[in-house]
Short mmCIF file of C-alpha atoms and ligand atoms in Angstrom, two decimals:
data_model
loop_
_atom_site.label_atom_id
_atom_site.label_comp_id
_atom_site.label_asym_id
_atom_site.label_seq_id
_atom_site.Cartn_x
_atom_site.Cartn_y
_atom_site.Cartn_z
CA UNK A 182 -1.62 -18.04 -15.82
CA UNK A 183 -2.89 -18.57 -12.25
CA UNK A 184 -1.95 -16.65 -9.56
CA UNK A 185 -1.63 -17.91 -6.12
CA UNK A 186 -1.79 -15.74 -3.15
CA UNK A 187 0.93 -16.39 -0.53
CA UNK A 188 0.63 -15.34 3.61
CA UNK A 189 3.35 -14.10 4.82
CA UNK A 190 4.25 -17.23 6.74
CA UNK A 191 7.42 -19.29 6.98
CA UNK A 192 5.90 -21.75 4.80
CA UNK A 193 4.31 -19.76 2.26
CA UNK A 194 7.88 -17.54 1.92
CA UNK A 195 9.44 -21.17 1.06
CA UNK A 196 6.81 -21.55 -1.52
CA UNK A 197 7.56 -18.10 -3.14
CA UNK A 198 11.31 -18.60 -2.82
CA UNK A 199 10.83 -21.55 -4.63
CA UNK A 200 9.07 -19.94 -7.48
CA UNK A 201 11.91 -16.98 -7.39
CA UNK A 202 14.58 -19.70 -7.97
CA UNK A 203 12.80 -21.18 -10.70
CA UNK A 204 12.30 -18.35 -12.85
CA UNK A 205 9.48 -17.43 -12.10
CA UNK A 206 7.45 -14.10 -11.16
CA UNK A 207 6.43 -13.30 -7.40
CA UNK A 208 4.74 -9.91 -5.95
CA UNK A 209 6.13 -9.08 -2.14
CA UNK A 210 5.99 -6.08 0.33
CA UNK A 211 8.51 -3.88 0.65
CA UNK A 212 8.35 -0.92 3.26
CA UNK A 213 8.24 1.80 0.15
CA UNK A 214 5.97 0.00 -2.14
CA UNK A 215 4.40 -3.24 -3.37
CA UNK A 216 7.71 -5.20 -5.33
CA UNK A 217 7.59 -7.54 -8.41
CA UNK A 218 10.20 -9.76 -7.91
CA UNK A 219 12.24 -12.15 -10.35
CA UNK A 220 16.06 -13.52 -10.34
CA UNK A 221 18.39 -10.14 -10.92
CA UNK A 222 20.89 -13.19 -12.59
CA UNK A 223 18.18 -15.05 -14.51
CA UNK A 224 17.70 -13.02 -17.89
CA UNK A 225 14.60 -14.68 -18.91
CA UNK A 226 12.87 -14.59 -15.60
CA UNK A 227 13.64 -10.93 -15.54
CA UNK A 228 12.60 -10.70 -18.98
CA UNK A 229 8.98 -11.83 -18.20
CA UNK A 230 8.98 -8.80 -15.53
CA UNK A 231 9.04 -6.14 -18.55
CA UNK A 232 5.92 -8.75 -19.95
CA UNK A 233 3.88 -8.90 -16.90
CA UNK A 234 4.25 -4.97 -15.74
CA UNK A 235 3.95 -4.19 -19.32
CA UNK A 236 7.34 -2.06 -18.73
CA UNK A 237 9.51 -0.60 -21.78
CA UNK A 238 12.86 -2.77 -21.73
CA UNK A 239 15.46 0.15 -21.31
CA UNK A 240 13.76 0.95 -18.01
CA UNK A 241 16.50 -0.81 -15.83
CA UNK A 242 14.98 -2.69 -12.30
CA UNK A 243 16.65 -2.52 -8.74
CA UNK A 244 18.03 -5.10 -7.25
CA UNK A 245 17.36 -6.20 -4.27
CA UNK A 246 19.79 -7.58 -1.45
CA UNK A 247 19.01 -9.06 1.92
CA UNK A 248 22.59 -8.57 3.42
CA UNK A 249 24.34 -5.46 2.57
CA UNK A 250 27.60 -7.27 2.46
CA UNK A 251 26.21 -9.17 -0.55
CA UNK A 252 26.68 -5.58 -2.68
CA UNK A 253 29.99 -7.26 -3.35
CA UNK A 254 28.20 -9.81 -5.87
CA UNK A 255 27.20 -6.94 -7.80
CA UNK A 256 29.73 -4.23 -8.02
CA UNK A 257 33.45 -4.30 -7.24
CA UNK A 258 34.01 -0.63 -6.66
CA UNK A 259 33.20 0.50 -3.06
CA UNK A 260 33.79 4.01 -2.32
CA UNK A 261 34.36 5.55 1.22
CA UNK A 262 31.25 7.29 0.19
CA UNK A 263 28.98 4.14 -0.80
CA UNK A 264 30.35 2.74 2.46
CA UNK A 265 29.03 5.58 4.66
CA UNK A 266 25.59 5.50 2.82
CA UNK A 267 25.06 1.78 3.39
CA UNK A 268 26.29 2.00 7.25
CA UNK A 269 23.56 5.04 7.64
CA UNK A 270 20.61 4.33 5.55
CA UNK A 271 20.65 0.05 4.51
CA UNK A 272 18.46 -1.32 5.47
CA UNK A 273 16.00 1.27 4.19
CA UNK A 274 14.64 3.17 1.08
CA UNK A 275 17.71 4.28 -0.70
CA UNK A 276 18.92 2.76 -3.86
CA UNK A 277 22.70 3.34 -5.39
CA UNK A 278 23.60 3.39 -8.69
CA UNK A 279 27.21 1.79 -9.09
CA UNK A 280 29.37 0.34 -11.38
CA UNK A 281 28.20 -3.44 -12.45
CA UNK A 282 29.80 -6.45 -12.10
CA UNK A 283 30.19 -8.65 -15.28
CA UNK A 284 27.43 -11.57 -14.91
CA UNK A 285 24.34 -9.43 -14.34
CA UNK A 286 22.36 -9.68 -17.28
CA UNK A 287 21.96 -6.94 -19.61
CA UNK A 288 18.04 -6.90 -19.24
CA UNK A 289 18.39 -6.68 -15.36
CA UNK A 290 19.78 -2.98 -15.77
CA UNK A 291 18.35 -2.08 -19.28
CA UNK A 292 21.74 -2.64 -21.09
CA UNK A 293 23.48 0.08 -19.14
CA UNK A 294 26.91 -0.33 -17.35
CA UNK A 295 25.96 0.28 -13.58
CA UNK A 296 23.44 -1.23 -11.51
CA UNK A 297 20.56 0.27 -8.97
CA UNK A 298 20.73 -1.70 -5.19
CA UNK A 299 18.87 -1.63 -2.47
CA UNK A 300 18.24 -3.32 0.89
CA UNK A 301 14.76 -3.18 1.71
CA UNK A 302 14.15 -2.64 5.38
CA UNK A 303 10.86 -5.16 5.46
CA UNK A 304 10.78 -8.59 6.81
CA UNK A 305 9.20 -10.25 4.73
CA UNK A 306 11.42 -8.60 1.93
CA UNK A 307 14.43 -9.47 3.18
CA UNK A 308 13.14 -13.52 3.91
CA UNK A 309 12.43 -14.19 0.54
CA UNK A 310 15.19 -13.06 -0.94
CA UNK A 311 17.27 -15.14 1.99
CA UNK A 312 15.44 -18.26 0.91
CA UNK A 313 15.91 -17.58 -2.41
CA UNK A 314 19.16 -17.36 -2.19
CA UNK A 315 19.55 -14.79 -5.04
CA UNK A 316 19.33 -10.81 -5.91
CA UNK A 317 16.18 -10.20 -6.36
CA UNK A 318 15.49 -8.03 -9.42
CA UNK A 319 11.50 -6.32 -8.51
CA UNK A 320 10.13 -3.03 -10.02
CA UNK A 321 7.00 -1.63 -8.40
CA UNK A 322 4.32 -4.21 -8.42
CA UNK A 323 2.11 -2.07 -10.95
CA UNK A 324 1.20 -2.13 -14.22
CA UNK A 325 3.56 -0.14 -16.50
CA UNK A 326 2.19 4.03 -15.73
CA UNK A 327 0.05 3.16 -13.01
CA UNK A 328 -0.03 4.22 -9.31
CA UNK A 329 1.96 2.45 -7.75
CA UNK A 330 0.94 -0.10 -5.07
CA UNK A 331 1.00 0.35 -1.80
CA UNK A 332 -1.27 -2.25 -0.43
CA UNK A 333 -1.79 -6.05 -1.56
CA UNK A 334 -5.52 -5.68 -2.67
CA UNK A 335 -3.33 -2.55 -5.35
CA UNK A 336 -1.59 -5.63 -6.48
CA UNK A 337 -4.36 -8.29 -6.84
CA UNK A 338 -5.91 -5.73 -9.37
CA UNK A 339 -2.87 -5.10 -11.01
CA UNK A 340 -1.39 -8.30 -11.85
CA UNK A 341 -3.32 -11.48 -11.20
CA UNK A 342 -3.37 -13.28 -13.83
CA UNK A 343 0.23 -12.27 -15.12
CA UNK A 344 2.10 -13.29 -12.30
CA UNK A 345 3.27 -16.41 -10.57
CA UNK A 346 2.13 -15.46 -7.22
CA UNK A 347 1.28 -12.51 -4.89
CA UNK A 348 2.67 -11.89 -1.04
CA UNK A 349 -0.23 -10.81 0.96
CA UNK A 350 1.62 -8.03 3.31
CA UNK A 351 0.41 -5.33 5.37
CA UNK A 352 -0.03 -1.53 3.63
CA UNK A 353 3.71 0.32 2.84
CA UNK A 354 5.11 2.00 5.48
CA UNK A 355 6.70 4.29 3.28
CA UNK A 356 4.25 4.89 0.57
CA UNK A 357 6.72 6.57 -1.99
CA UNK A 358 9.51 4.72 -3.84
CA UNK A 359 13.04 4.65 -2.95
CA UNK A 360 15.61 7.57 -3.27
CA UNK A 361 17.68 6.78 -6.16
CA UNK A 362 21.18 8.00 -5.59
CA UNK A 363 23.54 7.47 -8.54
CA UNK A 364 27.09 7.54 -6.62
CA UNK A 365 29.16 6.53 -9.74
CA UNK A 366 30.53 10.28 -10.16
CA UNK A 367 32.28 12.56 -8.28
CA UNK A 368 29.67 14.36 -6.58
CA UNK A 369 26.34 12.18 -5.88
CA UNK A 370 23.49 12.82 -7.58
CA UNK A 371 19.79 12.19 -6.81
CA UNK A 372 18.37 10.54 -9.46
CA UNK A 373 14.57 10.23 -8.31
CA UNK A 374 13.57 11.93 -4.90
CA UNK A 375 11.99 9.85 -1.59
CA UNK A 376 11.84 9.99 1.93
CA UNK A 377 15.61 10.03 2.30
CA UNK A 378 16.67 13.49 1.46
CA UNK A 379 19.47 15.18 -0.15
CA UNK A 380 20.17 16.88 3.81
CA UNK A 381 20.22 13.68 5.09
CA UNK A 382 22.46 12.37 2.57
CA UNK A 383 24.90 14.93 2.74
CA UNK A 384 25.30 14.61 6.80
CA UNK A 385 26.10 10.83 6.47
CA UNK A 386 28.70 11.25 3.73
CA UNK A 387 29.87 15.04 4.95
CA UNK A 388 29.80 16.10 1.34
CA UNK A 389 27.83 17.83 -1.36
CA UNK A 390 25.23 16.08 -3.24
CA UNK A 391 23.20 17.27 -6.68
CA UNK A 392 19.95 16.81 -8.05
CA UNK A 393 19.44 15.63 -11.03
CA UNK A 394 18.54 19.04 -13.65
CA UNK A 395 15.74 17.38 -15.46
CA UNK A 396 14.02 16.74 -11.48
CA UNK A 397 12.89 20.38 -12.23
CA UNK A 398 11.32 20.41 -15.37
CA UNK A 399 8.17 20.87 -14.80
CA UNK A 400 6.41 19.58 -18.30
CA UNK A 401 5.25 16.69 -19.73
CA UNK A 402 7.75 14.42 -21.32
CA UNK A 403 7.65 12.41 -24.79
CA UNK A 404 7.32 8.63 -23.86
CA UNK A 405 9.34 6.93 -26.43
CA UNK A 406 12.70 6.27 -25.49
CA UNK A 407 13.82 9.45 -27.45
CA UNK A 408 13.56 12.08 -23.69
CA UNK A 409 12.14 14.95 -23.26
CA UNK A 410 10.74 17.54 -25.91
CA UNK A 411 13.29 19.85 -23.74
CA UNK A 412 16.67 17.95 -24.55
CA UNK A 413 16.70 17.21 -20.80
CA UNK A 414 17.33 13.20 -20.34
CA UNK A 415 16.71 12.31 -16.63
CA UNK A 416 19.30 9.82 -16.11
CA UNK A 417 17.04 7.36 -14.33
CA UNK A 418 15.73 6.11 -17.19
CA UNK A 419 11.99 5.59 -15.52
CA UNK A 420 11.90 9.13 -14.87
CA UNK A 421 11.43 10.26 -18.22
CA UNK A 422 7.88 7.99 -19.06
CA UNK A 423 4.23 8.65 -18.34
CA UNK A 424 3.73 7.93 -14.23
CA UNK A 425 1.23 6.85 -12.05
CA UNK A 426 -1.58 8.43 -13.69
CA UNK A 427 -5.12 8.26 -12.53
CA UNK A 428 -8.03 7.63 -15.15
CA UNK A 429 -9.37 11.11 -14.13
CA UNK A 430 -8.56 14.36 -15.39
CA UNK A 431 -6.17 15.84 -12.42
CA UNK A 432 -5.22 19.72 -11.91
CA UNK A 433 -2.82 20.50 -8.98
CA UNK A 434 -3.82 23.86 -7.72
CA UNK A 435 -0.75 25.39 -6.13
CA UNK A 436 -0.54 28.95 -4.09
CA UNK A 437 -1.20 30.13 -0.38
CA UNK A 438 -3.20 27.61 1.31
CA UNK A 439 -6.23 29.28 2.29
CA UNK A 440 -6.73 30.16 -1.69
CA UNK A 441 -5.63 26.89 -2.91
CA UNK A 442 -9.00 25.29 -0.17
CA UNK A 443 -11.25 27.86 -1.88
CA UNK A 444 -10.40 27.72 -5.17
CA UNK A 445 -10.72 23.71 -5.05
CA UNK A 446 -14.47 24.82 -3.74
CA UNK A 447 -15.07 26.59 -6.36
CA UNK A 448 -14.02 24.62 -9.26
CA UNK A 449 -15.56 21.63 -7.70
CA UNK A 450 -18.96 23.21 -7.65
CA UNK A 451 -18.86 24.41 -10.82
CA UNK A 452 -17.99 21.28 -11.91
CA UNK A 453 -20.87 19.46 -10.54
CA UNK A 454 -22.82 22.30 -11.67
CA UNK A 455 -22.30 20.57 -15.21
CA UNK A 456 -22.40 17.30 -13.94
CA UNK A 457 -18.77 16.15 -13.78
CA UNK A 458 -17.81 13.76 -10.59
CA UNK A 459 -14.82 15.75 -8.44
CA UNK A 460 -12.35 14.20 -6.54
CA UNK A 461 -10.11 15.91 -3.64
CA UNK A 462 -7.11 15.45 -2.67
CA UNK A 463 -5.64 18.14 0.18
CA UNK A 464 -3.08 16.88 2.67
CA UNK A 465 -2.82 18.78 6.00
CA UNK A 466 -0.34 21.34 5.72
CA UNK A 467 2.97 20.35 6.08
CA UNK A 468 2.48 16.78 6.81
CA UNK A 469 4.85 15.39 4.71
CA UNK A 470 5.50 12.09 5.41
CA UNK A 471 1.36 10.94 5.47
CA UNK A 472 1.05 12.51 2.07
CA UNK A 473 3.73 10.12 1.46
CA UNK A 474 2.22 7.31 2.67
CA UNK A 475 -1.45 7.87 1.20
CA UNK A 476 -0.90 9.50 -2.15
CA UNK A 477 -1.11 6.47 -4.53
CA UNK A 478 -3.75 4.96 -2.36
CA UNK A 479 -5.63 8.05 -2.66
CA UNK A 480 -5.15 8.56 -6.59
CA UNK A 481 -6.42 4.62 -6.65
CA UNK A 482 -9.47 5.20 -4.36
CA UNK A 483 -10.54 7.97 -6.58
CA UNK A 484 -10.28 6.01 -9.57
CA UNK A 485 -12.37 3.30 -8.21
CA UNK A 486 -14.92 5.79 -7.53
CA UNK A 487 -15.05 7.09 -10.71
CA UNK A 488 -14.46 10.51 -10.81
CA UNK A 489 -14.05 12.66 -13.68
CA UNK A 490 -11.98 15.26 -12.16
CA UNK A 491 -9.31 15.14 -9.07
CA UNK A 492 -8.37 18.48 -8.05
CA UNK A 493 -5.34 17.93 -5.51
CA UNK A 494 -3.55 20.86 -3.62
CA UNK A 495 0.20 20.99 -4.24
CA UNK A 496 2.49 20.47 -1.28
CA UNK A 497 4.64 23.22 -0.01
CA UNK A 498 7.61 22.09 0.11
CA UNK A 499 11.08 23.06 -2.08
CA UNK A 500 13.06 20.12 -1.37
CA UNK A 501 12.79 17.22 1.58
CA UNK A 502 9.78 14.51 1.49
CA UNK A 503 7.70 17.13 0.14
CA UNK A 504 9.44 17.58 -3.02
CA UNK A 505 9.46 14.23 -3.53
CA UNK A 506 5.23 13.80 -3.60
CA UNK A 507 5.77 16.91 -5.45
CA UNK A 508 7.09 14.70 -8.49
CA UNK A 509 4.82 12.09 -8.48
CA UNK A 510 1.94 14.61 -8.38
CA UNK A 511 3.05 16.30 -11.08
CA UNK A 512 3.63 13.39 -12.70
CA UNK A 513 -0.04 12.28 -12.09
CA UNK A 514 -1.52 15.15 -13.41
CA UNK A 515 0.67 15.20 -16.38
CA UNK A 516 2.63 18.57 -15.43
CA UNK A 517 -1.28 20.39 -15.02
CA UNK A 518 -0.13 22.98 -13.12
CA UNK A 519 -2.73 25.60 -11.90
CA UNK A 520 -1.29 28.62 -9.86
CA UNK A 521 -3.84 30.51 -7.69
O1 LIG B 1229 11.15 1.61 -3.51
C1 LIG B 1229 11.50 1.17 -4.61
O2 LIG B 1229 12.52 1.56 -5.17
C2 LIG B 1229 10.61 0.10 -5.27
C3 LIG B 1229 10.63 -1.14 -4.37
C4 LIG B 1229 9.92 -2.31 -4.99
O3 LIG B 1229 11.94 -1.46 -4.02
N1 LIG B 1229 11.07 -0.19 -6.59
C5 LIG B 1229 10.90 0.67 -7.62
O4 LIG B 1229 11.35 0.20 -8.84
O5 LIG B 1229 10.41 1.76 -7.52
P1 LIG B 1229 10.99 0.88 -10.22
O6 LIG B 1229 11.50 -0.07 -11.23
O7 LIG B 1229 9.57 1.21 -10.29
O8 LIG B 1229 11.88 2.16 -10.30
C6 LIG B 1229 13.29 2.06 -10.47
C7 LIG B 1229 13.85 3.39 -10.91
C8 LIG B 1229 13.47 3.71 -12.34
O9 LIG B 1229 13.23 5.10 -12.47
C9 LIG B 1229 14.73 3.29 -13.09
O10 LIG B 1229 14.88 3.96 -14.32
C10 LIG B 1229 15.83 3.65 -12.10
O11 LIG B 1229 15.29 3.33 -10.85
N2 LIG B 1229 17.07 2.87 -12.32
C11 LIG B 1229 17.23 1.54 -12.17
N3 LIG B 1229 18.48 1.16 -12.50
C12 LIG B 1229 19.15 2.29 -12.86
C13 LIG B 1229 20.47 2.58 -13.30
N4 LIG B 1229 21.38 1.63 -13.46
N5 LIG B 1229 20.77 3.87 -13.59
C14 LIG B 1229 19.85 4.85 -13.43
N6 LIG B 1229 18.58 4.64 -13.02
C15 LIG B 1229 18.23 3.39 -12.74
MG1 LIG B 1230 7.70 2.02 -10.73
#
């Protein structure tokens, strides 16, 4: 198939919403990551999402809304609590899980009975699905256990060829993916971590919120749709398959800082000692929120160089933004934990 790539001009936005309403497949910024976008109510267009990304079909998408008042298309159960949580965080990077309304197809949310929606807080996001004048179903614009993309050029590499067309935005703002927040039970419950954080969370709705248990397994997962080797099932059913995983070999090195710096010298000599490329990746202490934004550009940069081994420096942080590059490095490195 050919891909063509869009500007992010009024007239290029027309062309993509075109494309959107006619079933087919169209790549667009968001300010978390890189989207792959498709009707939320069209069951074959989302169908050639799972295709294209290469994506196991019980791995549900998010839908995306440009208005938070059109939430009401999707779910007819608004709670005092998914009322507060819109008014503080939409537009923005949190996604709720809620009840869904008959009419959105069963492959939009991986045949189970609630939905995942967010309101991007991007421009360009939010135009296209105006002028397409539907929910906008999108993934992460990667292919299927990838890093995901946080620039255009991420995207070109990923899925030209397989996709209708591609949005040419600026890098994400964000760099991480959403906070999923599954609000259909009593207490919330974080479902995957971002930059909005369980404190956060609980000062907008002035209650308690939970993580979800299998956030803090720490080992690698089986990939078939069976779970985890454990008997823990993360209830975001993405959560529980290979992620974002570099080419390289990739050992997070995790202790006091000054130890972690010279133990990632010494394995990295001794590595080119026997002639294996290294790759570093060591985010200033306690800056958070650029980890965030550079991590899967980073863990793509090093791929394109070729290394053979990344050695990365785990962030110290038990909960906030921190935690949440936590579990995508983890992920990366398939749960290769080294403790210094
Ligand atoms: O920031 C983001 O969320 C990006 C941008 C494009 O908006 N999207 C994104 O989508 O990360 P994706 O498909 O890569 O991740 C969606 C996650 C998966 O872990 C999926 O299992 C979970 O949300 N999810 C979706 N619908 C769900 C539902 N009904 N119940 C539980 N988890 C759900
Ligand atoms: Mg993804």
């Amino acid at each position: 198939m050919d891909t063509i790539l869009l500007n992010t001009t009024n007239e290029d936005l027309k062309v993509a919403a075109k494309i959107i309403r006619e079933g087919g497949l169209v790549a667009f910024p968001t300010e978390t990551v890189y989207g792959l976008g498709a009707n939320a109510l069209d069951a074959s267009a989302v169908s050639k999402v799972y295709q294209a990304k290469g994506r196991p079909s019980d791995n549900p998408m998010i839908v995306h809304i440009a208005r938070a008042s059109d939430i009401g298309q999707l779910t007819s159960r608004l709670s005092k609590t998914i009322v507060s949580l819109i008014d503080c965080f939409w537009p923005g990077p949190l996604t709720l899980v809620v009840e869904k309304k008959a009419g959105i197809p069963d492959v939009t949310t991986g045949g189970l009975s609630t939905v995942a929606i967010r309101m991007p807080d991007h421009p360009v996001a939010l135009e296209l699905i105006s002028l397409s004048g539907c929910p906008i179903a999108a993934p992460s614009a990667n292919l299927s256990g990838d890093p995901s993309p946080t620039k255009a050029s991420h995207v070109i590499e990923d899925l030209t060829g397989k996709v209708d067309a591609i949005i040419k935005g600026d890098d994400c703002r964000v760099g991480i993916e959403s906070t999923v927040l599954d609000v259909t039970g009593e207490i919330p419950m974080i479902l995957r971590p971002g930059i909005i954080t369980d404190i956060q969370i609980e000062a907008a709705i002035g209650g308690k919120v939970k993580l979800d248990p299998a956030l803090f397994i720490n080992q690698p997962r089986d990939e078939d749709s069976s779970g985890c080797a454990d008997g823990f099932h993360p209830k975001a059913p993405g959560m529980k398959y290979k992620h974002y995983a570099p080419k390289a070999q990739m050992i997070v090195l995790e202790g006091q800082r000054n130890k972690v710096k010279k133990e990632i010298e010494r394995l990295q000599k001794l590595n080119e000692s026997i002639g294996n490329t290294v790759g570093v990746m060591l985010f200033e202490e306690k800056a958070f929120i650029e980890a965030a934004q550079n991590f899967f550009a980073q863990l793509r940069e090093l791929d394109k160089q070729g290394v053979d081994l990344i050695l990365a420096g785990a962030l110290s942080d038990a909960d906030g933004v921190g935690f949440a590059v936590m579990n995508r490095m983890l992920k990366s490195a398939g749960y290769h934990i080294v403790k210094v």
